[in-house]
mmCIF file of C-alpha atoms in Angstrom:
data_model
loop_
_atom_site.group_PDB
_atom_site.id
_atom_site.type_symbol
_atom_site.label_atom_id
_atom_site.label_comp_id
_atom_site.label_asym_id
_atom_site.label_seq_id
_atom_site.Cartn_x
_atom_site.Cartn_y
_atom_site.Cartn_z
ATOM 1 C CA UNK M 1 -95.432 -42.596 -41.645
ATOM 2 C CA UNK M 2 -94.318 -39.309 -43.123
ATOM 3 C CA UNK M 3 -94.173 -38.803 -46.721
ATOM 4 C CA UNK M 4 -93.247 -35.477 -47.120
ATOM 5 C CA UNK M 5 -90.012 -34.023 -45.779
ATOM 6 C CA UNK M 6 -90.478 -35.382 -42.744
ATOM 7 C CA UNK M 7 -94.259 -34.222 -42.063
ATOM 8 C CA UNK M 8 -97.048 -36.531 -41.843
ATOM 9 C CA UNK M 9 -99.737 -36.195 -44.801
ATOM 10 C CA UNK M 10 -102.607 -36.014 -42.596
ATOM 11 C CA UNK M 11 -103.119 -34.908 -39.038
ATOM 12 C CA UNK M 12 -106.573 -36.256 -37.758
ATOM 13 C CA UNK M 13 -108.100 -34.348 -34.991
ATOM 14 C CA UNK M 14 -110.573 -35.955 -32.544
ATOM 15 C CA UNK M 15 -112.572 -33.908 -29.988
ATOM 16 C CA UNK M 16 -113.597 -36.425 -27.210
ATOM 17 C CA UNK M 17 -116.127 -35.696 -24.625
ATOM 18 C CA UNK M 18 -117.816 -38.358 -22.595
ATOM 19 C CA UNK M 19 -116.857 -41.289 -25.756
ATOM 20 C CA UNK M 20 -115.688 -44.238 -23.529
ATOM 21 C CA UNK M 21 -117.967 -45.899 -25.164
ATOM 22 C CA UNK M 22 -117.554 -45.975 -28.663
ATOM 23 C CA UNK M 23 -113.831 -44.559 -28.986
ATOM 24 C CA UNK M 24 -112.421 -48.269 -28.978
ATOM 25 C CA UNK M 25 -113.862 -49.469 -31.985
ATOM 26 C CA UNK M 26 -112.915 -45.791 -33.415
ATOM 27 C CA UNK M 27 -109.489 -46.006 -32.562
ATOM 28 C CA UNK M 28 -109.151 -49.533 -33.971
ATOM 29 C CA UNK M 29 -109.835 -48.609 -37.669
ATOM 30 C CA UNK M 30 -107.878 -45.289 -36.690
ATOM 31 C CA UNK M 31 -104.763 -47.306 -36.090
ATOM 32 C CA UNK M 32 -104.902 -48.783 -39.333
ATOM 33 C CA UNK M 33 -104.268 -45.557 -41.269
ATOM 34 C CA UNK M 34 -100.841 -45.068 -42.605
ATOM 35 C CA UNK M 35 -99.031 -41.679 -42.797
ATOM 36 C CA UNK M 36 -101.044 -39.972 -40.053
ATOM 37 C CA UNK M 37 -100.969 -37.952 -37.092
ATOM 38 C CA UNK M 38 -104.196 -38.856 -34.596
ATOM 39 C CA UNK M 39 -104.472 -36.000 -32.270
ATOM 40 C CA UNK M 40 -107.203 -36.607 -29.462
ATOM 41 C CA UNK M 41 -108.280 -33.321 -27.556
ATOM 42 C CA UNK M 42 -110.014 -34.890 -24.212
ATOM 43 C CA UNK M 43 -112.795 -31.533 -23.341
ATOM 44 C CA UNK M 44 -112.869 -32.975 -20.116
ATOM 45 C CA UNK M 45 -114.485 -36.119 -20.342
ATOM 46 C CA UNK M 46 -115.819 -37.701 -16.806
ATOM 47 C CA UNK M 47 -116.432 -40.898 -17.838
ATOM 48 C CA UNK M 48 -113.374 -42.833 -18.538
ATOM 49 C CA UNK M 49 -112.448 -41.333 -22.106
ATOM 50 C CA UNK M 50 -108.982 -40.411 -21.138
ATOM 51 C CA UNK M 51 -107.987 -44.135 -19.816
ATOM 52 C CA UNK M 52 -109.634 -45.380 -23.137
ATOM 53 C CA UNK M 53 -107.287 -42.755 -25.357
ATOM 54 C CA UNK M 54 -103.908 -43.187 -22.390
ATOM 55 C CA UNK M 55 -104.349 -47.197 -22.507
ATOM 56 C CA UNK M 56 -104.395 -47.324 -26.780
ATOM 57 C CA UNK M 57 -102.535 -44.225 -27.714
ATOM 58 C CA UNK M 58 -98.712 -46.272 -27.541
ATOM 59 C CA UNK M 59 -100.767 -48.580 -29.769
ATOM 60 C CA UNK M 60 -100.441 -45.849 -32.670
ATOM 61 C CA UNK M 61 -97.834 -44.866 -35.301
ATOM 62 C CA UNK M 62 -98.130 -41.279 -34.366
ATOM 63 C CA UNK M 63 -100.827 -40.303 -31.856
ATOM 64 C CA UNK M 64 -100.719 -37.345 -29.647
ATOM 65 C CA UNK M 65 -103.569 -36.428 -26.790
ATOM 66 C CA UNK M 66 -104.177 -32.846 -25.665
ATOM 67 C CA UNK M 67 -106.339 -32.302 -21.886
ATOM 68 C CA UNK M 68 -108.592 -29.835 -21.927
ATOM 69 C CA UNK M 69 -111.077 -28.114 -19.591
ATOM 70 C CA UNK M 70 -114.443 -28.308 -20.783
ATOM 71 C CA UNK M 71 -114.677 -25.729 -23.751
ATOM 72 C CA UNK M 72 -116.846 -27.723 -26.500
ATOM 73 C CA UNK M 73 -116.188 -29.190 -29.965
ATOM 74 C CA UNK M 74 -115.491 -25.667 -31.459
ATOM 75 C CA UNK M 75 -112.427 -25.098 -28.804
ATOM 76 C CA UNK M 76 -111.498 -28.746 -29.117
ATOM 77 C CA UNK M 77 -110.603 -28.506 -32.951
ATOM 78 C CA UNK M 78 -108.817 -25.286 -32.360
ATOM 79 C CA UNK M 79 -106.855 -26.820 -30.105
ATOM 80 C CA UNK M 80 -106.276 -29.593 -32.505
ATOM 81 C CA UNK M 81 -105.766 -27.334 -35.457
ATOM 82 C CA UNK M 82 -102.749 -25.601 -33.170
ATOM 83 C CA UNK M 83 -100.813 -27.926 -33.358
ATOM 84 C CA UNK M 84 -101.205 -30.138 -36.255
ATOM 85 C CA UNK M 85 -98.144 -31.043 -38.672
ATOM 86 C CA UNK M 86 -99.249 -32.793 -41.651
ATOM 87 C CA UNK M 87 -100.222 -31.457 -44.673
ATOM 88 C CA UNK M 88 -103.953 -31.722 -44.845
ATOM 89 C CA UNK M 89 -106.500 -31.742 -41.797
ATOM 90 C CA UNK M 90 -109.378 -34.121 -41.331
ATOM 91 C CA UNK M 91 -111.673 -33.625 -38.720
ATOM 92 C CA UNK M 92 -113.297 -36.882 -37.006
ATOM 93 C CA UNK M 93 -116.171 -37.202 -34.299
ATOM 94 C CA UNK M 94 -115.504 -39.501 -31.371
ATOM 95 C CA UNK M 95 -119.200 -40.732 -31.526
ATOM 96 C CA UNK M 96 -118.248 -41.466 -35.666
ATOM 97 C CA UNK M 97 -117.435 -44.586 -37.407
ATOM 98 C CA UNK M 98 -114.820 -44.519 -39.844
ATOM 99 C CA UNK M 99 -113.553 -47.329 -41.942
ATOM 100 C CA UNK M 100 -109.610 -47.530 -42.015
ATOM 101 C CA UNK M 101 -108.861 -49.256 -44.942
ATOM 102 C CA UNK M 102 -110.886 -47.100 -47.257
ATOM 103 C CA UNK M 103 -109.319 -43.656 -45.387
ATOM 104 C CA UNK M 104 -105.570 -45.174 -45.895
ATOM 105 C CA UNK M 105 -106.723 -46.043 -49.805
ATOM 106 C CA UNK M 106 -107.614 -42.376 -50.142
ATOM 107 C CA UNK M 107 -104.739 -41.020 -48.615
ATOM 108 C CA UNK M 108 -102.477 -43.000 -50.887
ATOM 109 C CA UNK M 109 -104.966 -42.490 -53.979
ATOM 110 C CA UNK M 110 -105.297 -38.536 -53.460
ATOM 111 C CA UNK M 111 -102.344 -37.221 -51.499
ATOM 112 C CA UNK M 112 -99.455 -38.857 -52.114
ATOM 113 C CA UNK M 113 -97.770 -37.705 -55.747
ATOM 114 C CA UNK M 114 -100.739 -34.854 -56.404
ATOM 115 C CA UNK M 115 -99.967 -32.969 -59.450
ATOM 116 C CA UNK M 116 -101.369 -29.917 -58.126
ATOM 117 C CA UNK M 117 -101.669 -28.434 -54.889
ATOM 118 C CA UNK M 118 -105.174 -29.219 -53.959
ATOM 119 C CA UNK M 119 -106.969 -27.406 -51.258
ATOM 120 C CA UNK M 120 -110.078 -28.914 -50.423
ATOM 121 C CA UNK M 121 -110.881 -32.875 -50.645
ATOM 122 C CA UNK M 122 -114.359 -33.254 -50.939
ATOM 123 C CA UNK M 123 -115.436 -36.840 -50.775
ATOM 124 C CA UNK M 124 -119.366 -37.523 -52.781
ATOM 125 C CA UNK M 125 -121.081 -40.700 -52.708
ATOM 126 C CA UNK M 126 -120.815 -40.977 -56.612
ATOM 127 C CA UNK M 127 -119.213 -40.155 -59.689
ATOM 128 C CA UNK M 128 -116.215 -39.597 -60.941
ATOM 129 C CA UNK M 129 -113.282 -38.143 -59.202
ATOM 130 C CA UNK M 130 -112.568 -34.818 -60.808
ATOM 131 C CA UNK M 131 -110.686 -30.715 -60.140
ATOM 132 C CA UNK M 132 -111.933 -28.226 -60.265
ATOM 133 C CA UNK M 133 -110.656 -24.413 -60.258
ATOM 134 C CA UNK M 134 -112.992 -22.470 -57.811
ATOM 135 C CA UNK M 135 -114.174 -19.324 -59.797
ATOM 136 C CA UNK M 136 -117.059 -16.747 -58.938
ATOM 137 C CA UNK M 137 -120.181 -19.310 -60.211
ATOM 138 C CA UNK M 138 -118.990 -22.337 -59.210
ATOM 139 C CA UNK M 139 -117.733 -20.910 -55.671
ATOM 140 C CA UNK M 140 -121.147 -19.540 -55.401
ATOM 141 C CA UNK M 141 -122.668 -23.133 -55.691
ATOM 142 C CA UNK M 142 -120.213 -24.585 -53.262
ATOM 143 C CA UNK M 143 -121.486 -21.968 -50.497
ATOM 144 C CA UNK M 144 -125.080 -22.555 -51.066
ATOM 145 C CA UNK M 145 -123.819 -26.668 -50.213
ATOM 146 C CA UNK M 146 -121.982 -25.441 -47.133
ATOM 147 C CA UNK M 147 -125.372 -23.409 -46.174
ATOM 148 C CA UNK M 148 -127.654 -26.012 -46.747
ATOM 149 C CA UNK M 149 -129.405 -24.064 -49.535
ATOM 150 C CA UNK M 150 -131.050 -25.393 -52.536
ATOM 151 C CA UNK M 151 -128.402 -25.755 -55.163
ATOM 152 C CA UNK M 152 -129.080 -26.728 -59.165
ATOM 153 C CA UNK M 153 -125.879 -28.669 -59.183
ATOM 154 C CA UNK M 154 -125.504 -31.946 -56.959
ATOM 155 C CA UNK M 155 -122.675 -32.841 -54.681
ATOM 156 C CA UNK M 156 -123.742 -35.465 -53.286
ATOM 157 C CA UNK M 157 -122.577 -36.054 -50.028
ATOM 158 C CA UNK M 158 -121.058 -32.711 -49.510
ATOM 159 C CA UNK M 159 -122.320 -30.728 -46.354
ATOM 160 C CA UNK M 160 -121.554 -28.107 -44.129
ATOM 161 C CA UNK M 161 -120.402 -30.511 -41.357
ATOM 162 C CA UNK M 162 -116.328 -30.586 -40.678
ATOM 163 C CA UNK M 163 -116.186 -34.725 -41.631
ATOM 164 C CA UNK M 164 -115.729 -36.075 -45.092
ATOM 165 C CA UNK M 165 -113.059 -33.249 -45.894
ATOM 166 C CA UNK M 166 -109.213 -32.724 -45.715
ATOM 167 C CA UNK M 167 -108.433 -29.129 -45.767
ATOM 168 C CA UNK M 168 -104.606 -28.030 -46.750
ATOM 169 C CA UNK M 169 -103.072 -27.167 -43.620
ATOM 170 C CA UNK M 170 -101.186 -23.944 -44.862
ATOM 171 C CA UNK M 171 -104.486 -22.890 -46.654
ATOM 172 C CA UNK M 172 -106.596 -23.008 -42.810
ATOM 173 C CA UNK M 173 -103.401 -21.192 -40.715
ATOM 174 C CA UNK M 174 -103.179 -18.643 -43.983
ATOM 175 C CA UNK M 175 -106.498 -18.099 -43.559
ATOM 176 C CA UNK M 176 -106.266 -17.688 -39.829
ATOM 177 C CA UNK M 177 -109.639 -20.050 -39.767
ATOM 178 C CA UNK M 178 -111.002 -21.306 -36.839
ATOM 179 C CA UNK M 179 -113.957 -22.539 -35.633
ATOM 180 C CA UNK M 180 -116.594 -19.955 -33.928
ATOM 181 C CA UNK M 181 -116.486 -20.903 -30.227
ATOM 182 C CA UNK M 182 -118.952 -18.999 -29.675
ATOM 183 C CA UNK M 183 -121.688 -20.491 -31.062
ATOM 184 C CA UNK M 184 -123.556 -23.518 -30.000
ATOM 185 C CA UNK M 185 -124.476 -24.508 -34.026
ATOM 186 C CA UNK M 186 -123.484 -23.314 -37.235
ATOM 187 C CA UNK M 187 -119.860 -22.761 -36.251
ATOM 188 C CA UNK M 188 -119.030 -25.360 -38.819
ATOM 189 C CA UNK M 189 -120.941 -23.859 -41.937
ATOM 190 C CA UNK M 190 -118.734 -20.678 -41.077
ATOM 191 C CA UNK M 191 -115.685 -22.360 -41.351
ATOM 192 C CA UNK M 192 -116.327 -24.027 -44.552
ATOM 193 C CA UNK M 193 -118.067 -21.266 -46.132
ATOM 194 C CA UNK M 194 -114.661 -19.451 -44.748
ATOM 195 C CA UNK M 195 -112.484 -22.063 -46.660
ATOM 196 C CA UNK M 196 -114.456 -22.445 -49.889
ATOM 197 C CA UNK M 197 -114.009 -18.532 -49.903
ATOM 198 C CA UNK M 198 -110.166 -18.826 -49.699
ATOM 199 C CA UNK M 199 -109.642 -21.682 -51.664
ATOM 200 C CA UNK M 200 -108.790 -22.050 -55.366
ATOM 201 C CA UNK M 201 -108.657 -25.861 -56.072
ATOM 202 C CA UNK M 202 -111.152 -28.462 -55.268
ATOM 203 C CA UNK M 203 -110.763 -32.043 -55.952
ATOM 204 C CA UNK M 204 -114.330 -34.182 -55.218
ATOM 205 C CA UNK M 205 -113.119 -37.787 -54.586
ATOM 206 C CA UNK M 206 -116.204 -40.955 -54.739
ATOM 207 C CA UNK M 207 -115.399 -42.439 -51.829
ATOM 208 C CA UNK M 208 -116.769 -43.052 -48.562
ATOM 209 C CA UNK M 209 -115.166 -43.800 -45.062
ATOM 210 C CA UNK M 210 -116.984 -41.367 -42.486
ATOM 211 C CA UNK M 211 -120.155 -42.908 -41.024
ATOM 212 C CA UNK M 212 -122.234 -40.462 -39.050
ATOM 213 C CA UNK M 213 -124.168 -42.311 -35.933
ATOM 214 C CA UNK M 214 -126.517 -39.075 -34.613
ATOM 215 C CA UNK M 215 -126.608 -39.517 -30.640
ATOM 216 C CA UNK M 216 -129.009 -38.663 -28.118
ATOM 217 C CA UNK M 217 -126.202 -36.296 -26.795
ATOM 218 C CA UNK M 218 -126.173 -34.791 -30.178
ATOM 219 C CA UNK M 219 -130.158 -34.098 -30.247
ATOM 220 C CA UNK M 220 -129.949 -32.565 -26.329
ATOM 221 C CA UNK M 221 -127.340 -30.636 -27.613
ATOM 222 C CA UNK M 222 -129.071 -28.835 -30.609
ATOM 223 C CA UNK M 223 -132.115 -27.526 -27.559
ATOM 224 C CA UNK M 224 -130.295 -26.299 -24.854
ATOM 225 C CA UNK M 225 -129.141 -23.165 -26.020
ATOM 226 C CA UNK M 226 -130.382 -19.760 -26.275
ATOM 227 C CA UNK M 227 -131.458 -20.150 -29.997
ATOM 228 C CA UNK M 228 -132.397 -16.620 -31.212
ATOM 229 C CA UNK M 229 -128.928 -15.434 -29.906
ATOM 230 C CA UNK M 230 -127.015 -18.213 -31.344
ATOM 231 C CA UNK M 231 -128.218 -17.274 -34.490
ATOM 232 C CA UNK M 232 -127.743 -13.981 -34.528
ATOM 233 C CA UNK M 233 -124.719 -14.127 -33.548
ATOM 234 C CA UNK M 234 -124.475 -16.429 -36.575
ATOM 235 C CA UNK M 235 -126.019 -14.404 -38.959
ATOM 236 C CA UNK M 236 -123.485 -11.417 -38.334
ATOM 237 C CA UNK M 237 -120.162 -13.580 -38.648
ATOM 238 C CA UNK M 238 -121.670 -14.728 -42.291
ATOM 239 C CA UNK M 239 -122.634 -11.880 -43.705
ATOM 240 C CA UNK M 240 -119.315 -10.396 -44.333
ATOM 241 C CA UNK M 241 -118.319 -13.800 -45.572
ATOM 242 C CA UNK M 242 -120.824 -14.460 -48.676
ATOM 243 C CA UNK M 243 -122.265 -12.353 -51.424
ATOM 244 C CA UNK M 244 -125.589 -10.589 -50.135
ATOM 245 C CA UNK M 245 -128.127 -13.293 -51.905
ATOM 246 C CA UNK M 246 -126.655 -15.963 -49.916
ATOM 247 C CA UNK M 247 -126.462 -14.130 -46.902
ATOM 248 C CA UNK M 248 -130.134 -13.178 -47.468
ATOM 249 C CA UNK M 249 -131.178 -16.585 -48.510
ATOM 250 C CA UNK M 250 -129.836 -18.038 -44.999
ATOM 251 C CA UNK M 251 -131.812 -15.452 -43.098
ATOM 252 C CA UNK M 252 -134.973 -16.685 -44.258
ATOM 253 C CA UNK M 253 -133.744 -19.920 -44.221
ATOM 254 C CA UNK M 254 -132.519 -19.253 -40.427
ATOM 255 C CA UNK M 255 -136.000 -18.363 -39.627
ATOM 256 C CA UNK M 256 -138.319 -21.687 -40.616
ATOM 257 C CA UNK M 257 -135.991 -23.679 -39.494
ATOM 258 C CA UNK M 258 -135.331 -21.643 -36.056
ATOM 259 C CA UNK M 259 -138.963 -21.976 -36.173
ATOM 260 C CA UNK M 260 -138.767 -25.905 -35.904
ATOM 261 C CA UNK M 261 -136.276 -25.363 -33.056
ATOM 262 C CA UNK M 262 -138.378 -23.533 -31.235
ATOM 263 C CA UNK M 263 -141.239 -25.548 -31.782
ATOM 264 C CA UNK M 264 -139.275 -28.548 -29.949
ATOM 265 C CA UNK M 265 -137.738 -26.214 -27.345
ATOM 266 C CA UNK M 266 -139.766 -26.534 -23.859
ATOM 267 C CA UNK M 267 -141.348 -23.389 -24.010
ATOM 268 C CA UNK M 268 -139.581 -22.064 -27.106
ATOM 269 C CA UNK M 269 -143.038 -20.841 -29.148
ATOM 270 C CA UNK M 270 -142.680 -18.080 -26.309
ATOM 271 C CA UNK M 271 -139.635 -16.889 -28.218
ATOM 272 C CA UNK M 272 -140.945 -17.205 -31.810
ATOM 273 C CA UNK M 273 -141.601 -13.395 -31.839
ATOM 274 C CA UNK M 274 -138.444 -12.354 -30.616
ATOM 275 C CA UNK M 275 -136.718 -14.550 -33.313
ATOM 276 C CA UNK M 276 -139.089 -12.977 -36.170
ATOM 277 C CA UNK M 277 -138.259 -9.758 -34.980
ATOM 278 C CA UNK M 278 -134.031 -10.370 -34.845
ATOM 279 C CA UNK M 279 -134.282 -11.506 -38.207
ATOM 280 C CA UNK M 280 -136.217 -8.315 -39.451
ATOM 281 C CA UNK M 281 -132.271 -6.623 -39.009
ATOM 282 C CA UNK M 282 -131.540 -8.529 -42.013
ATOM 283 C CA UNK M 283 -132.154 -8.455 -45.427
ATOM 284 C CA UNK M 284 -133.954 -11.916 -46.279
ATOM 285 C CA UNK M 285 -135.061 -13.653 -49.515
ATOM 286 C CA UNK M 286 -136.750 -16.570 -49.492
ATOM 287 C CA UNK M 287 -137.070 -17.057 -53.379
ATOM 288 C CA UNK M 288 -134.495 -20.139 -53.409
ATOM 289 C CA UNK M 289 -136.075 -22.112 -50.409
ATOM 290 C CA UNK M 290 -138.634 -24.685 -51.780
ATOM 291 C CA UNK M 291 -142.220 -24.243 -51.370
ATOM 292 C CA UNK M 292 -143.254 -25.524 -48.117
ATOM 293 C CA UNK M 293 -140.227 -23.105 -46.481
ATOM 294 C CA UNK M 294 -141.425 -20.279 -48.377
ATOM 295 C CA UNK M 295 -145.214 -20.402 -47.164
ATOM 296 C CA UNK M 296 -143.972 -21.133 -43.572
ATOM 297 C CA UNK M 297 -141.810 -18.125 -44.286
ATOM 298 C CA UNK M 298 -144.604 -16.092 -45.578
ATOM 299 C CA UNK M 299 -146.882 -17.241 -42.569
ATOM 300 C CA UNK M 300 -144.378 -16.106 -39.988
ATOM 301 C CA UNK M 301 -143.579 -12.560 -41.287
ATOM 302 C CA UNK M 302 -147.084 -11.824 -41.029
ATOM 303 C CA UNK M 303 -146.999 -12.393 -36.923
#
């Protein structure tokens, strides 16, 4: 399984909480990637994850499983991230489908004999695989992506979530990069915004093997937080991360679509002026948002 004196090429990490359910057919394609480590972080599942992961882990080249108390996805991938040995990360949700054969194709396509040390793997839904050297423009572009900002050039694909990447291991412990545990959202636009900021090469691959399947878990989970502080505390890990348009372009951006939040939020329009009024610390621009964002923008500056 290893290719590379003596260290696997990829270390997968898999925060499970409350997956009994779908983690079998997860770990079956899983099992069919070559020269990996699997590394499940149980968060304290109470519903019968941890017999699922015990009863198939012996079942795998090279799987390791981490208990946890109950500290979220953020704390689970830190955990992960710890104590990973191959040479590139990949991050996988226990609620995700993933297609083995395709992920052991790119591994032997795109890591094995590299002529260059790549440190990002970007995988788009088309075109042609190509490197490219980050410098000040293009870096620029590849933040907007991570932010969910409008962006000329197309990477199709590409988002700020932590699937469909491998990150160079040595480039993330470097880089001392984490995920933000404590946030309830946007903890994993930091971390790539953090990583596109550190690296230098980039290598966008056309393939696809990560299937996102949005839960009901997933929606509960984006409501049940105090939204206003969540983003400010947000908002003031990013700023000393990205050039000031792109930090002001996500504060305007961070208030329609806290908006929307709130909207949905039992009794979250209560808190609409106290989120208008948090992001009046920071310097916005809402010049890059399209049109319907910038009237809703313009509407609720005037309140």
């Amino acid at each position: 399984m290893c290719d590379f004196k003596g260290r696997p090429l990829l270390s997968i990490i898999v925060p499970v909480y409350n997956n009994a359910t779908t983690l079998p057919a997860l770990m079956q394609q899983l099992r069919l990637v070559t020269a990996v480590e699997v590394i499940f972080i149980d968060d304290g599942s109470t519903d019968g994850s941890l017999d699922v992961i015990r009863h198939q882990l012996k079942l795998f080249e090279y799987g390791r499983l981490i208990v946890a108390t109950h500290g979220g996805a953020a704390a689970a991938r830190n955990q992960g991230i710890a104590v990973a040995k191959g040479m590139y990360i990949a991050f996988v949700d226990a609620d995700d489908e993933v297609d083995g054969v395709v992920l052991s194709d790119v591994i032997k396509t795109h890591l094995i004999n590299q002529q260059i040390q790549i440190d990002l793997v970007l995988f788009v839904r088309n075109g042609q695989q190509h490197d490219m050297s980050l410098n000040e423009a293009n870096r620029f572009q590849l933040m907007q992506v991570m932010l969910k900002l409008p962006v000329l050039t197309s990477y199709e694909g590409v988002g700020p979530e932590p699937f469909n990447k491998f990150y160079r291991t040595q480039l993330i412990r470097d880089a001392n990069l984490t995920f933000n545990e404590s946030l309830h959202m946007g903890e994993d636009m930091l971390f790539n915004v953090t990583a596109c900021q550190v690296a230098t090469d980039v290598r966008f691959v056309p393939a696809v093997y990560y299937q996102y399947m949005p839960t009901a878990q997933s929606a509960t989970r984006r409501l049940s937080f105090d939204i206003v502080a969540n983003s400010q505390c947000f908002l003031e890990a990013l700023r000393p991360i990205v050039p000031i348009a792109l930090s002001a372009a996500k504060v305007a951006d961070t208030v329609v679509m806290d908006s929307r939040r709130l909207c949905r939020q039992p009794g979250g329009w209560l808190n609409m002026p106290r989120l208008i009024q948090m992001t009046r610390q920071y310097q916005s621009d809402a010049r890059s948002l399209s049109w319907r964002k910038r009237v809703l923008f313009w509407v609720l500056n005037k309140l």
